[in-house]
Short mmCIF file of C-alpha atoms in Angstrom, two decimals:
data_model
loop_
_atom_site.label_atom_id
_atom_site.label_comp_id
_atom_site.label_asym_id
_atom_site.label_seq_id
_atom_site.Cartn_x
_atom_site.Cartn_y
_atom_site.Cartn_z
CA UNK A 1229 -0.87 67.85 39.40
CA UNK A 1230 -3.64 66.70 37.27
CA UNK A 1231 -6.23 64.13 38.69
CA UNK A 1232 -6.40 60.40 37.36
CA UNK A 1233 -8.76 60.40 34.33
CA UNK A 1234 -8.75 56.60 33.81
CA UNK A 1235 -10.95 54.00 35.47
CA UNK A 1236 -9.30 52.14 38.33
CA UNK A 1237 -10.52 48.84 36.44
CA UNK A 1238 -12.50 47.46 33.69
CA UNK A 1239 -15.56 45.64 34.38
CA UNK A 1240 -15.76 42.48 32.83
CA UNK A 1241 -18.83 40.68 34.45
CA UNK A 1242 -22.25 41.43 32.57
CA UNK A 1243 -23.82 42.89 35.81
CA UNK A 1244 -20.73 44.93 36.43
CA UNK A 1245 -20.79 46.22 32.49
CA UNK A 1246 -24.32 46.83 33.36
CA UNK A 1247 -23.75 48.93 36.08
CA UNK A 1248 -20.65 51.56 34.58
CA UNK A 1249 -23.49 51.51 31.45
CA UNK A 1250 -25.84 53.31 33.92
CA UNK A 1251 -23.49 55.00 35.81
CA UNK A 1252 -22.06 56.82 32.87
CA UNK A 1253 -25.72 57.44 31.15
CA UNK A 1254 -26.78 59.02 34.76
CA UNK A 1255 -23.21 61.27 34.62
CA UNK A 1256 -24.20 62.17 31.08
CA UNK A 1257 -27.71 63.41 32.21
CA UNK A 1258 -26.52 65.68 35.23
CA UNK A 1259 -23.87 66.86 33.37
CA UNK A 1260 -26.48 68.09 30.68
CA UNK A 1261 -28.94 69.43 33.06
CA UNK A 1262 -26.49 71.18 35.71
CA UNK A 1263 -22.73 71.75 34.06
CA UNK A 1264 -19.34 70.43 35.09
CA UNK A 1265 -19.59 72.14 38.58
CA UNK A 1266 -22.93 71.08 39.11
CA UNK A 1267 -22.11 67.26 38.89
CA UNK A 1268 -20.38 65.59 41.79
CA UNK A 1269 -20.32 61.34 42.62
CA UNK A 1270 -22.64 61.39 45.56
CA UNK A 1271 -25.39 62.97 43.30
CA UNK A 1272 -24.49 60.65 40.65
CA UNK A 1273 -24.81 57.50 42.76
CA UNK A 1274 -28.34 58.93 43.84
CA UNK A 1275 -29.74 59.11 40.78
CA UNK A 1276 -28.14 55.96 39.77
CA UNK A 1277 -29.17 53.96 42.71
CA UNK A 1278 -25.86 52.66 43.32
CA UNK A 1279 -23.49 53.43 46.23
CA UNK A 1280 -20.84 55.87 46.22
CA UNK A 1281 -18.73 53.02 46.90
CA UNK A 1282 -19.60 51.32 43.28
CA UNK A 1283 -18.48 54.26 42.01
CA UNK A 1284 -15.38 54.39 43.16
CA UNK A 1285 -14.64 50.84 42.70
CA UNK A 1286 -14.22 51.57 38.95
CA UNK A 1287 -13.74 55.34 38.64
CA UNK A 1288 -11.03 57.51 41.25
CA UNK A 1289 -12.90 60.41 40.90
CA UNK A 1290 -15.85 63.03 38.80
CA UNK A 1291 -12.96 63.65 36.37
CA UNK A 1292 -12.17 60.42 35.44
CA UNK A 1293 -16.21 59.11 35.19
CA UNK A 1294 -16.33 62.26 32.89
CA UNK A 1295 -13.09 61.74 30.68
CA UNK A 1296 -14.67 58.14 30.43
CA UNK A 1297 -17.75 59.51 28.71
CA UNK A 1298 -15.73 61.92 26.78
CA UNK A 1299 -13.76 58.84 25.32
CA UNK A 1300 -17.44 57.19 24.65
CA UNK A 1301 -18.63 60.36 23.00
CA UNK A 1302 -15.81 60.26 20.87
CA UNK A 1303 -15.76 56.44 20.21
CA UNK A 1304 -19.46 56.82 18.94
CA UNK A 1305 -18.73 59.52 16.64
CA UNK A 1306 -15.89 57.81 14.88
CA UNK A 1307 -18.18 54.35 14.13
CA UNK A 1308 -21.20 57.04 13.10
CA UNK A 1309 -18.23 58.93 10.51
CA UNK A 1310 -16.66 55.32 9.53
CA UNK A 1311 -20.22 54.09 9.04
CA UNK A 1312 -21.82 57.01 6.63
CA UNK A 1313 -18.22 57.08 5.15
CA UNK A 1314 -18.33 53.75 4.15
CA UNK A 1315 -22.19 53.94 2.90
CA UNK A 1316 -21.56 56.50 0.76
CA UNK A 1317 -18.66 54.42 -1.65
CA UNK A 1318 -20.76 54.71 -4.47
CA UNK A 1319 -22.15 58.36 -4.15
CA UNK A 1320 -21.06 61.00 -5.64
CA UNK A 1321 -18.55 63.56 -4.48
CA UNK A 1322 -21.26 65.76 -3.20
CA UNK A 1323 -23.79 63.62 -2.23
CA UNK A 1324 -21.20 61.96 0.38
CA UNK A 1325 -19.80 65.44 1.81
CA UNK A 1326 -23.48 66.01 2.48
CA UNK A 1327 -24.20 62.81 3.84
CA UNK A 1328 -21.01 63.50 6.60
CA UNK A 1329 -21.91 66.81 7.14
CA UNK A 1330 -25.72 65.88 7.53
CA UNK A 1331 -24.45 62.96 10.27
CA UNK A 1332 -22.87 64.99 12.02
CA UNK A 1333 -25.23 67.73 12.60
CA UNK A 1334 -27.60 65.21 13.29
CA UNK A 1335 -25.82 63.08 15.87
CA UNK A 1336 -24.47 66.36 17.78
CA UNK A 1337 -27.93 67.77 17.94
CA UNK A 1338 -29.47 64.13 19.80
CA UNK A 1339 -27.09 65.12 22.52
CA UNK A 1340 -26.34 68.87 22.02
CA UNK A 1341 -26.00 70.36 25.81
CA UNK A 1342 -23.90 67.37 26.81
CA UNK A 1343 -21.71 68.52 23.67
CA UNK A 1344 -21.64 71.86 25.29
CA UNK A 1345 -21.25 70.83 28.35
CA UNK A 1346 -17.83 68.83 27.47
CA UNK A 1347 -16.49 71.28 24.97
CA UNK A 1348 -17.40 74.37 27.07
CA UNK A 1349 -16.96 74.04 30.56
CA UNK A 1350 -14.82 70.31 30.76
CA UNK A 1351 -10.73 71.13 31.62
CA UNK A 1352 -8.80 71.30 28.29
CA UNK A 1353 -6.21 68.72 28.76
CA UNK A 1354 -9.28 65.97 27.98
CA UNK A 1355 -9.63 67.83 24.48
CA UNK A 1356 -6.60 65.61 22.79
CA UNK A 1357 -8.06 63.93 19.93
CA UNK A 1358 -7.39 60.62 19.69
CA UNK A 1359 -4.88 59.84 16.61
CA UNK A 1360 -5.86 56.49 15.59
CA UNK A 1361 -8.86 57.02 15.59
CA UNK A 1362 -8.55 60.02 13.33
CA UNK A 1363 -5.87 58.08 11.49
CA UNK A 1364 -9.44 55.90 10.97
CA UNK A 1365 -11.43 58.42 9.46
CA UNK A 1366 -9.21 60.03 7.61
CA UNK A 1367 -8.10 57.15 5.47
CA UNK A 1368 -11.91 56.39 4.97
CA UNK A 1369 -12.48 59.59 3.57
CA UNK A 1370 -9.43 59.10 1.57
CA UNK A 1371 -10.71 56.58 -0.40
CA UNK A 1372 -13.92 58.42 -0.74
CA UNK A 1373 -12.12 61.16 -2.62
CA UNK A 1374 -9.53 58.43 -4.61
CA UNK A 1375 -13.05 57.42 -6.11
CA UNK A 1376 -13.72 60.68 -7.46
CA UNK A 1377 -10.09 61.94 -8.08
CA UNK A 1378 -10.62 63.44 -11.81
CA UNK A 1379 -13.50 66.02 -9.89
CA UNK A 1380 -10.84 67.28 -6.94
CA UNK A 1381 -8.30 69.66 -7.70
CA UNK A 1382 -6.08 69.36 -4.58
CA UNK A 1383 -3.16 67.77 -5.58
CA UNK A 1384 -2.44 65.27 -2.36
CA UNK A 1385 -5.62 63.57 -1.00
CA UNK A 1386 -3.97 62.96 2.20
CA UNK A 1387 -3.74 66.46 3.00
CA UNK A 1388 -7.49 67.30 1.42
CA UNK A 1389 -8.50 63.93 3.99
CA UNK A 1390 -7.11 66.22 7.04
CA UNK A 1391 -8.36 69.29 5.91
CA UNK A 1392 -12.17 67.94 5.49
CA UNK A 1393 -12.25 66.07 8.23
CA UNK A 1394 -11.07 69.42 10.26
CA UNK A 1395 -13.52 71.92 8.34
CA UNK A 1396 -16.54 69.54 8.96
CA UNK A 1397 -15.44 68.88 12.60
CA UNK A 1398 -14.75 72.63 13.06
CA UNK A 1399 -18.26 73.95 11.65
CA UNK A 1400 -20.27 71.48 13.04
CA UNK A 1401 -19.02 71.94 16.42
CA UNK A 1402 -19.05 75.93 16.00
CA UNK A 1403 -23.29 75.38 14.98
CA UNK A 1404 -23.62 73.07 17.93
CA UNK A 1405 -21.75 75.43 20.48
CA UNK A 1406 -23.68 78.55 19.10
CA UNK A 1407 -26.15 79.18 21.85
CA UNK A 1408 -28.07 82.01 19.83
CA UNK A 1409 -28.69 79.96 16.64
CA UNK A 1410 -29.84 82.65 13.78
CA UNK A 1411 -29.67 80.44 10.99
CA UNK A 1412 -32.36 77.24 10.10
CA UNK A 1413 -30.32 73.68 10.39
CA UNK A 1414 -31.09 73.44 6.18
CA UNK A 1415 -28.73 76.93 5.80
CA UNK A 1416 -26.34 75.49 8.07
CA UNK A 1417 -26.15 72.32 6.10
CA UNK A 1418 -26.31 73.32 2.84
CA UNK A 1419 -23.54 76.29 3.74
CA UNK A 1420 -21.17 73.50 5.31
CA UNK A 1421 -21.29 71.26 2.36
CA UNK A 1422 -20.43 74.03 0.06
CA UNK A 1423 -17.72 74.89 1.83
CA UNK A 1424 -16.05 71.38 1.68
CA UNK A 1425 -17.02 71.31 -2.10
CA UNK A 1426 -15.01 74.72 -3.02
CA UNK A 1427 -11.82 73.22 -1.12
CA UNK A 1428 -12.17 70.23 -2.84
CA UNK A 1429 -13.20 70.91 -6.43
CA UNK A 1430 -11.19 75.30 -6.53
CA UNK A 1431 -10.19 75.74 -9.43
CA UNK A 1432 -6.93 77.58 -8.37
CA UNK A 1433 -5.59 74.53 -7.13
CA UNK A 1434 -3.53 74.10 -10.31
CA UNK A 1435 -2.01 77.44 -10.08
CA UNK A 1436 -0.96 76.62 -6.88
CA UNK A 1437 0.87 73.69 -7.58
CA UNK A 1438 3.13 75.52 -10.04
CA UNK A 1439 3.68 78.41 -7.78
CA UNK A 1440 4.40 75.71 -5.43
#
């Protein structure tokens, strides 16, 4: 049977926000330093300088303070996509595909061995994406690529939407994970965005549609 992953309760005092703030920063730094197995709520509450007991009060167990950063991790990443989404309205096509995929590298890399950490080593039933969220995104970058709709050649902009978002997602988390790096960030970059361009703007597309 799978352990609770949600908080017992929400905090809703400032002191008691205050204190699930610095409990979860504290779990994100020992997960980071030691791994999943490494991490357990007594040491947590050490370096927190809180009881074990506070702990508890708010989270049943190391899964569930974990799955709560997860959800944070995840939260953050979808205002930082929303926000350089939304910024880049009056770009052009490429200069917003680079703007995403430059984001993202960038905001993976502040925190990259707690990104390893929760990809790698964290169980995989805490890996479900959350839809709405995605949902979010997606129709963000939809309108992104309505704007520039005589330069794409894929025929429904709902489906190119998904398919960026997953490419970008996919590569960027594939750099990040790679733990013998052979290629500069630039290269990395430049090859993502390139990538994402040919989807959009291959010229086959139309000979696909009337095959299809």
């Amino acid at each position: 049977m799978k352990p609770p992953l949600k908080p017992r309760k929400t905090p809703t005092q400032t002191r008691s926000r205050d204190m699930v703030e610095i409990i979860l920063e504290t779990t994100a730094r020992i997960l980071a330093m030691r791994g999943y197995a490494g991490t357990n709520t007594n040491l947590i509450a050490k370096m927190a300088g809180v009881s074990v007991g506070s702990i508890y009060q708010y989270f049943p167990n190391k899964d569930s303070l974990i799955a709560a950063l997860h959800r944070r991790y995840a939260l953050k990443m979808r205002e930082m996509m929303i926000s350089v989404l939304s910024g880049s309205r009056k770009s052009t096509l490429r200069q917003a595909m680079e703007a995403l995929v430059g984001a993202l590298l960038d905001a993976h890399s502040v925190e990259a061995q707690l990104h390893k950490v929760l990809e790698l080593e964290f169980p995989l039933y805490l890996k479900k994406g959350d839809r709405s969220s995605d949902e979010d995104i997606a129709g963000c970058l939809r309108e992104i690529l309505e704007s520039h709709r005589r330069e794409i050649t894929q025929p429904d902009l709902d489906l190119a939407a998904h398919v960026v978002l997953l490419m970008v997602r996919s590569f960027v988390h594939h750099a990040v994970l790679d733990l013998a790096p052979r290629f500069r960030r630039s290269e990395i970059e430049k090859a993502i965005s390139r990538a994402v361009m040919g989807y959009l703007t291959w010229a086959a597309a139309e000979s696909d549609r009337s095959a299809g």
